[in-house]
Coordinates of C-alpha atoms and ligand atoms in Angstrom, one line a residue:
M1 CA 225.0 119.0 -94.5
V2 CA 224.3 118.0 -90.3
I3 CA 220.6 118.3 -90.4
Q4 CA 219.5 119.5 -87.3
P5 CA 215.3 121.4 -86.6
K6 CA 215.2 125.0 -87.7
I7 CA 211.8 126.1 -85.7
R8 CA 210.0 128.8 -86.9
G9 CA 206.7 129.9 -84.9
F10 CA 204.7 126.2 -85.6
I11 CA 206.6 125.1 -88.4
C12 CA 210.2 123.4 -89.0
T13 CA 211.3 125.1 -92.3
N14 CA 214.1 122.0 -92.8
A15 CA 213.4 117.7 -92.4
H16 CA 216.2 115.0 -92.0
P17 CA 216.1 112.3 -95.3
E18 CA 217.5 110.3 -93.0
G19 CA 215.1 110.7 -89.9
C20 CA 212.0 111.0 -92.7
A21 CA 212.7 107.6 -93.8
E22 CA 212.9 106.0 -90.0
H23 CA 209.6 107.7 -89.6
V24 CA 208.4 105.9 -92.9
A25 CA 210.1 102.8 -91.7
E26 CA 208.5 102.5 -87.9
Q27 CA 204.7 103.2 -90.0
I28 CA 205.6 100.5 -92.4
R29 CA 206.6 98.2 -89.4
Y30 CA 203.6 98.5 -86.9
I31 CA 201.3 98.3 -90.3
K32 CA 202.8 94.8 -91.4
E33 CA 202.0 93.4 -88.0
Q34 CA 199.0 93.6 -88.0
P35 CA 196.9 90.7 -88.7
K36 CA 195.7 90.3 -93.6
L37 CA 192.3 90.9 -94.2
N38 CA 190.6 92.4 -97.2
G39 CA 191.3 95.8 -98.0
P40 CA 191.8 98.0 -101.0
K41 CA 194.0 96.8 -104.4
K42 CA 194.8 99.7 -106.0
V43 CA 194.7 103.0 -104.3
L44 CA 194.9 107.1 -105.4
V45 CA 195.5 109.1 -102.4
I46 CA 195.5 112.9 -102.9
G47 CA 197.3 114.2 -100.2
A48 CA 199.9 111.2 -99.8
S49 CA 202.9 112.5 -98.4
T50 CA 202.1 114.4 -94.3
G51 CA 200.1 112.9 -91.7
F52 CA 196.6 110.8 -92.3
G53 CA 197.2 110.7 -96.3
L54 CA 200.6 109.4 -95.5
A55 CA 199.6 106.4 -93.4
S56 CA 196.8 106.1 -95.9
R57 CA 199.1 105.3 -98.4
I58 CA 201.3 102.9 -96.1
S59 CA 197.9 100.7 -94.3
A60 CA 196.5 100.4 -98.0
A61 CA 200.5 99.0 -99.5
F62 CA 201.8 97.0 -96.3
G63 CA 198.6 95.8 -95.1
F64 CA 196.9 94.7 -97.5
G65 CA 199.3 95.0 -100.8
A66 CA 198.0 97.4 -102.9
D67 CA 199.4 99.3 -105.6
T68 CA 199.6 103.3 -104.9
I69 CA 199.8 106.4 -106.5
G70 CA 200.4 109.2 -104.9
V71 CA 199.7 113.9 -105.2
F72 CA 201.6 115.8 -103.1
F73 CA 202.6 119.3 -103.3
E74 CA 206.4 119.2 -102.1
R75 CA 209.5 120.9 -101.8
P76 CA 213.0 119.3 -103.2
A77 CA 216.3 119.6 -102.0
E78 CA 218.1 123.5 -103.3
K79 CA 222.0 124.2 -102.7
D80 CA 221.8 124.7 -98.9
R81 CA 218.5 124.0 -98.1
T82 CA 216.6 120.4 -97.4
A83 CA 213.5 119.2 -99.3
S84 CA 210.6 119.4 -97.6
A85 CA 209.4 116.2 -95.2
G86 CA 207.2 115.5 -96.9
W87 CA 209.2 114.8 -100.2
Y88 CA 210.9 112.5 -97.7
N89 CA 209.1 110.9 -97.0
T90 CA 207.5 109.1 -100.3
A91 CA 211.5 108.8 -101.8
A92 CA 211.5 105.8 -98.5
F93 CA 208.0 104.9 -99.2
E94 CA 208.1 104.4 -102.6
K95 CA 211.5 102.7 -102.1
A96 CA 210.0 99.9 -99.6
A97 CA 207.2 99.5 -101.5
R98 CA 209.1 98.5 -104.8
A99 CA 212.0 96.8 -103.2
E100 CA 207.8 94.3 -102.5
G101 CA 206.8 94.5 -106.3
L102 CA 204.2 97.0 -105.6
V103 CA 203.4 99.9 -108.1
A104 CA 204.0 103.5 -106.5
E105 CA 204.3 106.1 -108.7
S106 CA 204.1 109.6 -107.2
I107 CA 202.7 112.8 -108.6
N108 CA 204.2 116.4 -107.6
G109 CA 202.1 119.6 -107.8
N110 CA 199.2 121.3 -107.4
A111 CA 195.9 118.6 -106.5
F112 CA 193.2 121.6 -107.1
S113 CA 194.3 122.0 -110.8
D114 CA 192.9 120.5 -113.9
E115 CA 196.2 119.6 -115.1
I116 CA 197.4 117.6 -112.4
K117 CA 193.6 115.8 -112.8
Q118 CA 194.8 115.1 -116.1
E119 CA 198.1 113.3 -116.1
T120 CA 196.9 111.5 -112.6
I121 CA 194.5 110.0 -115.0
A122 CA 196.7 109.5 -117.4
L123 CA 198.9 107.7 -114.9
I124 CA 196.4 105.4 -113.3
K125 CA 195.7 104.0 -117.4
E126 CA 199.4 104.2 -117.6
K127 CA 200.3 102.0 -114.3
L128 CA 196.9 100.3 -112.6
G129 CA 193.8 100.5 -115.5
Q130 CA 191.6 101.2 -112.7
V131 CA 191.5 102.2 -108.8
D132 CA 189.4 100.9 -106.2
L133 CA 189.6 103.4 -103.4
V134 CA 190.6 107.0 -103.5
I135 CA 191.5 108.7 -100.5
Y136 CA 191.1 112.8 -99.9
S137 CA 193.3 114.2 -97.7
L138 CA 193.9 117.6 -99.0
A139 CA 195.2 120.6 -95.9
S140 CA 196.4 123.6 -97.6
P141 CA 195.6 127.4 -96.6
R142 CA 195.2 128.1 -100.4
R143 CA 193.7 127.3 -103.3
T144 CA 193.2 128.6 -106.7
H145 CA 189.6 127.2 -108.6
P146 CA 191.0 125.3 -111.8
K147 CA 187.6 127.1 -113.7
T148 CA 187.4 131.1 -112.6
G149 CA 190.7 131.1 -111.6
E150 CA 189.6 132.9 -108.5
S151 CA 192.4 132.5 -105.7
F152 CA 191.2 131.4 -101.9
T153 CA 192.9 131.7 -98.8
S154 CA 191.3 130.2 -95.5
V155 CA 191.7 131.3 -92.5
I156 CA 191.4 129.6 -88.5
K157 CA 188.7 131.6 -86.9
P158 CA 185.7 131.6 -85.5
I159 CA 182.4 132.5 -86.8
Q160 CA 180.0 135.8 -85.7
A161 CA 181.9 136.1 -82.0
P162 CA 185.5 136.7 -81.0
Y163 CA 186.8 133.2 -79.2
T164 CA 188.5 134.0 -76.1
N165 CA 190.2 130.5 -74.7
K166 CA 194.1 128.9 -73.4
T167 CA 196.8 128.4 -75.8
V168 CA 199.8 127.1 -75.6
N169 CA 203.3 127.6 -77.5
F170 CA 204.1 124.3 -77.5
M171 CA 207.9 124.5 -78.6
S172 CA 208.2 126.7 -75.3
G173 CA 205.8 125.4 -73.1
A174 CA 204.3 129.4 -72.1
V175 CA 200.6 129.0 -71.6
S176 CA 198.6 132.6 -72.5
E177 CA 195.0 133.0 -73.7
V178 CA 194.4 134.2 -76.8
T179 CA 191.3 136.2 -78.6
V180 CA 190.6 135.1 -82.4
A181 CA 189.0 137.7 -83.7
P182 CA 185.6 136.5 -85.9
A183 CA 186.1 135.7 -89.5
T184 CA 184.1 138.4 -92.3
E185 CA 181.7 136.7 -94.8
D186 CA 184.1 136.6 -97.0
E187 CA 186.8 134.6 -94.9
V188 CA 183.8 132.1 -94.8
R189 CA 183.8 131.5 -98.1
Q190 CA 187.0 131.4 -99.0
T191 CA 187.7 128.5 -96.2
I192 CA 185.4 127.0 -97.8
A193 CA 186.7 127.6 -101.2
V194 CA 189.8 125.8 -100.0
M195 CA 188.7 123.2 -97.6
G196 CA 185.2 122.2 -99.2
G197 CA 184.9 119.3 -100.9
E198 CA 184.2 121.1 -104.5
D199 CA 187.3 120.2 -105.5
W200 CA 186.9 116.7 -104.2
D201 CA 183.5 116.9 -105.9
F202 CA 185.7 117.5 -109.4
W203 CA 188.9 114.7 -108.9
I204 CA 185.5 112.9 -108.2
H205 CA 183.5 113.6 -111.6
D206 CA 187.1 113.9 -113.7
L207 CA 188.6 110.2 -112.7
L208 CA 184.5 108.6 -113.6
A209 CA 184.2 110.6 -116.8
A210 CA 187.7 109.0 -117.3
G211 CA 186.3 105.3 -116.9
V212 CA 189.8 105.0 -114.5
L213 CA 186.7 104.3 -111.5
A214 CA 186.4 100.2 -111.0
Q215 CA 182.9 99.3 -109.7
G216 CA 182.4 99.7 -106.6
A217 CA 185.2 102.1 -105.6
K218 CA 185.2 103.7 -102.5
T219 CA 186.0 107.3 -101.9
V220 CA 186.7 108.5 -98.8
A221 CA 187.9 112.3 -97.5
Y222 CA 188.8 113.3 -94.3
S223 CA 186.8 115.3 -91.1
Y224 CA 187.5 115.8 -87.3
I225 CA 184.7 117.3 -84.6
G226 CA 186.3 117.3 -81.3
P227 CA 184.7 118.8 -78.2
Q228 CA 182.8 121.9 -76.5
I229 CA 185.8 124.0 -76.1
T230 CA 187.3 123.8 -79.8
Y231 CA 184.1 123.8 -81.2
P232 CA 184.5 127.8 -82.2
I233 CA 188.0 127.9 -82.7
Y234 CA 187.1 124.4 -84.7
R235 CA 183.5 123.2 -85.6
E236 CA 181.6 126.3 -86.0
G237 CA 184.1 128.4 -87.3
T238 CA 185.4 128.8 -90.6
I239 CA 187.1 125.2 -90.3
G240 CA 183.8 123.8 -89.4
R241 CA 181.8 125.1 -91.9
S242 CA 184.0 123.9 -94.5
K243 CA 183.5 120.5 -93.0
D244 CA 180.3 121.0 -93.1
H245 CA 180.5 121.3 -96.6
L246 CA 182.8 118.7 -96.9
E247 CA 180.4 116.2 -95.6
Q248 CA 177.7 117.1 -97.9
T249 CA 180.0 116.7 -100.6
A250 CA 179.8 112.8 -99.7
H251 CA 176.4 112.4 -99.6
E252 CA 175.8 113.3 -103.4
L253 CA 179.2 111.9 -104.4
N254 CA 177.8 108.2 -102.8
R255 CA 174.5 108.9 -104.5
L256 CA 176.5 109.1 -107.9
L257 CA 178.9 106.7 -107.1
Q258 CA 176.2 104.8 -106.4
D259 CA 174.1 105.3 -109.4
K260 CA 176.9 104.6 -111.9
I261 CA 179.3 101.9 -110.4
G262 CA 178.2 100.7 -107.3
G263 CA 180.4 102.9 -105.4
Q264 CA 180.6 104.7 -101.8
A265 CA 182.1 108.2 -100.8
V266 CA 182.2 108.6 -97.4
V267 CA 183.5 111.1 -95.0
S268 CA 185.6 110.1 -91.6
V269 CA 185.9 112.1 -88.7
N270 CA 189.5 110.8 -87.3
K271 CA 191.6 111.7 -84.1
A272 CA 193.4 114.9 -82.7
L273 CA 197.0 114.3 -84.2
V274 CA 200.0 116.1 -84.6
T275 CA 200.3 117.3 -88.3
Q276 CA 201.9 120.4 -89.6
S277 CA 198.2 121.9 -90.2
S278 CA 197.2 121.2 -87.3
S279 CA 200.0 122.2 -85.4
A280 CA 198.7 125.6 -86.5
I281 CA 195.1 126.2 -85.6
P282 CA 195.7 127.7 -81.9
I283 CA 194.1 126.6 -78.4
V284 CA 193.9 123.0 -80.3
P285 CA 197.8 121.9 -79.4
L286 CA 196.7 122.1 -76.0
Y287 CA 193.7 120.6 -76.1
I288 CA 195.8 117.6 -78.1
S289 CA 198.4 117.6 -75.2
L290 CA 195.7 116.8 -72.3
L291 CA 193.4 114.2 -74.6
F292 CA 197.0 112.9 -75.2
K293 CA 198.2 112.2 -72.2
V294 CA 194.7 110.8 -70.8
M295 CA 194.3 108.0 -73.9
K296 CA 198.5 107.0 -73.2
E297 CA 197.2 106.8 -69.8
K298 CA 194.0 104.3 -70.8
G299 CA 195.7 103.1 -73.0
I300 CA 194.2 103.6 -75.9
H301 CA 196.2 106.6 -77.6
E302 CA 196.8 106.3 -81.4
G303 CA 198.2 108.1 -83.9
T304 CA 197.6 108.5 -87.7
I305 CA 198.8 104.7 -89.3
E306 CA 196.9 103.3 -86.3
Q307 CA 193.9 105.4 -87.1
I308 CA 193.9 104.4 -90.7
Y309 CA 193.7 101.1 -90.0
R310 CA 191.1 101.0 -88.0
L311 CA 189.4 102.8 -90.4
Y312 CA 189.9 100.4 -93.6
A313 CA 190.3 96.7 -90.8
D314 CA 187.9 98.1 -88.8
R315 CA 185.0 99.6 -90.8
L316 CA 185.6 100.6 -95.6
Y317 CA 186.1 96.2 -95.9
K318 CA 183.9 94.8 -93.4
E319 CA 180.6 93.3 -94.9
E320 CA 179.0 95.9 -92.8
T321 CA 180.8 100.3 -92.7
P322 CA 179.1 101.2 -89.0
L323 CA 178.3 104.9 -89.8
D324 CA 176.4 107.6 -87.4
E325 CA 173.4 109.9 -87.8
A326 CA 175.1 111.9 -90.2
G327 CA 176.1 108.8 -92.7
R328 CA 180.1 109.4 -91.6
I329 CA 182.9 107.0 -90.1
R330 CA 183.6 107.3 -87.0
I331 CA 187.7 106.6 -85.5
D332 CA 187.8 109.8 -83.4
D333 CA 185.7 107.0 -81.2
W334 CA 188.6 106.7 -78.6
E335 CA 189.0 110.2 -78.1
M336 CA 185.4 111.2 -77.6
R337 CA 184.7 108.4 -75.2
E338 CA 182.8 110.1 -72.5
D339 CA 185.8 109.1 -69.8
V340 CA 188.6 111.0 -71.6
Q341 CA 186.4 113.7 -72.9
Q342 CA 185.5 114.3 -68.8
E343 CA 189.5 114.5 -67.3
V344 CA 190.5 116.2 -70.2
D345 CA 187.6 118.9 -69.6
A346 CA 188.9 118.7 -66.1
L347 CA 192.0 119.4 -66.7
W348 CA 191.5 122.0 -69.6
N349 CA 190.0 124.4 -66.0
R350 CA 192.8 124.1 -64.3
I351 CA 195.5 123.8 -66.6
T352 CA 198.2 126.8 -66.5
E353 CA 202.1 126.9 -67.0
E354 CA 202.9 126.3 -63.9
N355 CA 201.9 122.4 -64.0
L356 CA 201.6 121.7 -68.4
A357 CA 204.5 119.8 -67.1
E358 CA 202.2 117.2 -64.8
L359 CA 199.4 117.5 -66.6
G360 CA 199.2 117.6 -70.1
D361 CA 202.4 115.3 -72.0
L362 CA 202.9 118.8 -73.6
E363 CA 206.2 116.9 -74.4
G364 CA 204.8 114.1 -75.9
Y365 CA 203.1 116.6 -78.5
R366 CA 206.8 118.3 -79.2
Q367 CA 208.4 114.8 -80.6
D368 CA 205.4 114.4 -82.5
F369 CA 205.6 117.8 -84.0
L370 CA 209.7 116.5 -85.0
R371 CA 209.5 113.5 -85.7
L372 CA 206.8 115.0 -88.5
F373 CA 209.9 116.1 -89.4
G374 CA 212.4 113.1 -89.1
F375 CA 213.9 114.7 -86.1
G376 CA 214.3 112.7 -82.9
L377 CA 213.5 109.5 -84.6
P378 CA 215.7 106.1 -82.9
G379 CA 219.1 105.4 -84.8
V380 CA 219.6 108.1 -86.4
D381 CA 223.1 110.1 -86.1
Y382 CA 222.0 113.9 -86.1
E383 CA 225.4 114.7 -86.2
A384 CA 227.0 113.4 -89.1
E385 CA 226.9 114.8 -92.5
V386 CA 223.9 113.8 -95.1
D387 CA 222.7 114.3 -98.4
P388 CA 219.8 116.5 -98.8
N389 CA 220.0 115.2 -102.3
V390 CA 217.0 112.6 -102.7
P391 CA 215.6 112.2 -105.9
L392 CA 212.4 110.9 -106.6
T393 CA 211.4 109.3 -109.7
R394 CA 208.2 111.3 -111.1
A395 CA 208.5 115.1 -109.1
Ligands
NAD401 P1 199.2 117.4 -93.4 O1 199.5 118.8 -93.8 O2 199.9 116.6 -92.7 O3 198.7 116.5 -94.9 C1 199.2 117.6 -95.6 C2 198.7 116.8 -98.0 O4 198.2 117.8 -98.2 C3 200.3 116.9 -97.3 O5 200.4 115.4 -98.5 C4 200.9 117.9 -99.0 O6 201.3 117.8 -99.6 C5 198.8 117.7 -99.7 N1 199.0 119.1 -99.8 C6 198.5 120.1 -99.8 N2 198.2 121.1 -100.4 C7 198.8 120.8 -101.7 C8 198.0 120.9 -103.6 N3 197.9 122.6 -103.6 N4 198.2 120.0 -103.9 C9 198.2 118.4 -103.4 N5 199.1 118.3 -102.2 C10 198.4 119.6 -101.5 O7 197.3 117.0 -93.3 P2 196.4 116.3 -92.0 O8 196.3 116.6 -90.7 O9 197.2 114.3 -92.0 O10 195.2 116.9 -92.9 C11 194.4 115.7 -94.2 C12 193.2 115.6 -93.7 O11 193.2 115.5 -92.8 C13 192.3 117.1 -94.1 O12 191.3 117.1 -94.8 C14 191.6 117.3 -91.7 O13 190.8 118.6 -91.8 C15 192.2 115.7 -91.8 N6 191.6 115.8 -90.0 C16 193.4 115.6 -89.9 C17 193.3 115.9 -88.7 C18 194.2 116.3 -87.0 O14 194.3 116.7 -85.7 N7 196.0 116.6 -87.5 C19 192.0 115.0 -87.6 C20 190.9 115.2 -88.4 C21 190.8 114.8 -89.8

C-alpha cells in the first residue's frame, strides 16, 4: 500500500514502516558518533517503543553495547491498517541491534499488569540473567490496577481554578485562547494512579523479589517541570501531581535499592519535546514551538536521543551523579536556562496567529510530529508501495 499521513486532531492514526526505520537509523547514527564512555550493559526499558523510552533503548544498545529488553503496548498491521509507529520502530531497532550481535528482545503487552511483569522477569532470566538498568518511560491515558481491578483514566487539567491561555492547533497553525476546567478530586486521584509512581514501585519490587536486579542496579523514571506559563496545566495540574508522586516514589525506591543491592532509583527531569504524549496537552505545543525557536538559534536544541545520551554519559554513569536540591537529575538544564526562558516569555506575550510562523518554530514542531510516525524522512519514497506487515519476533 502507499502510506500517507492520516491526521486527526493531535493524533496521526497510521505510520510508515520505512520512515520509522529511517527515524530509528538516524538516532543510531547519532549515538554511534558519540564518545564511548561508561554505561549500562543489560537494560530493561518499560515504554521502549517511542519517545524517550525508545531513545533510552537506542542509546543503551548503540552507545554502550547493552543488551536490551523492551516492553511496550503497540498495534500490529491489520488488513488495510498500518501498524503503530512504535511497532515499526521496534522492528527496526531489533534488526539493527541483532546485526551487531546484541540481545534485543521485546514484549508487547500491558505493562501495568502482573502477567506482563512476570513474563518480563522470565525473559530476563532466560536471555540476560539480570539487568543493571531499568528505565521507566510509560505515558498512558489509562491503567487498570492489577490488584483491585479498578480502571483509572488520566486527565490533563488544572487544579482548583480554570486556566486560560493561548494554544495552537499545530497542524493548521490556528492560535486561539483555550480555557481548561479544573479537575475534580477524583480526576486528580485517577491521574496519579495512572501516571504516578505506583506501577514503577510494583515493577521494582517484583524485579527485586525475583533476583533479576544486578548488584548496584539503577532505575530511572522521567519527569518534567517546565516554565511558569505551563505550570497551571502541567506542573501544578493533575499531571504535575502525578510527577510529584513519581518523585516521592523515587526516594522510597532509592532507599530500598541502596539497602538491598547498593543500587539507585532516581527521577530525571527531561526537556519538553514533541512526542505522541506531549502533543495531546493544551498550551504546551505553543510553548514548545517558541522554545525550539530560541534553543535552535542558540545552538542548544536537543531531541530525545541527544537528551538521553547526555543523561547516561554526563549524569547517570559519572563517578558522582549531579542532582538538584530535590534529588533529581536535570537534563532540562538548557531549556530552563534564564536567558532561554526570558526570551520565550517575551515571545509568548507577542505571539499571534499572524506572527507565529516568524516568531515560533511551528514548522519544526510539525516536522517532528510527522517524523514520530515515519513521515518526512529524507531518502524515503512516500509514493512507493510498501508492505505494512512487518514482523516482531515475540509480539
Ligand atoms: P511516548 O508516548 O512517546 O511513549 C510512551 C511509551 O509507553 C510507548 O513505548 C508506549 O508503547 C508505552 N506504553 C503506553 N501504555 C502502555 C502500557 N499500558 N503497557 C506498556 N507500554 C505502554 O511518551 P514520552 O513523551 O516519551 O513519555 C515518556 C515519559 O517521559 C513520561 O513519563 C513523560 O511524562 C516523560 N517526559 C516527557 C516529556 C516530553 O516533552 N515528551 C518531557 C519530560 C518527561
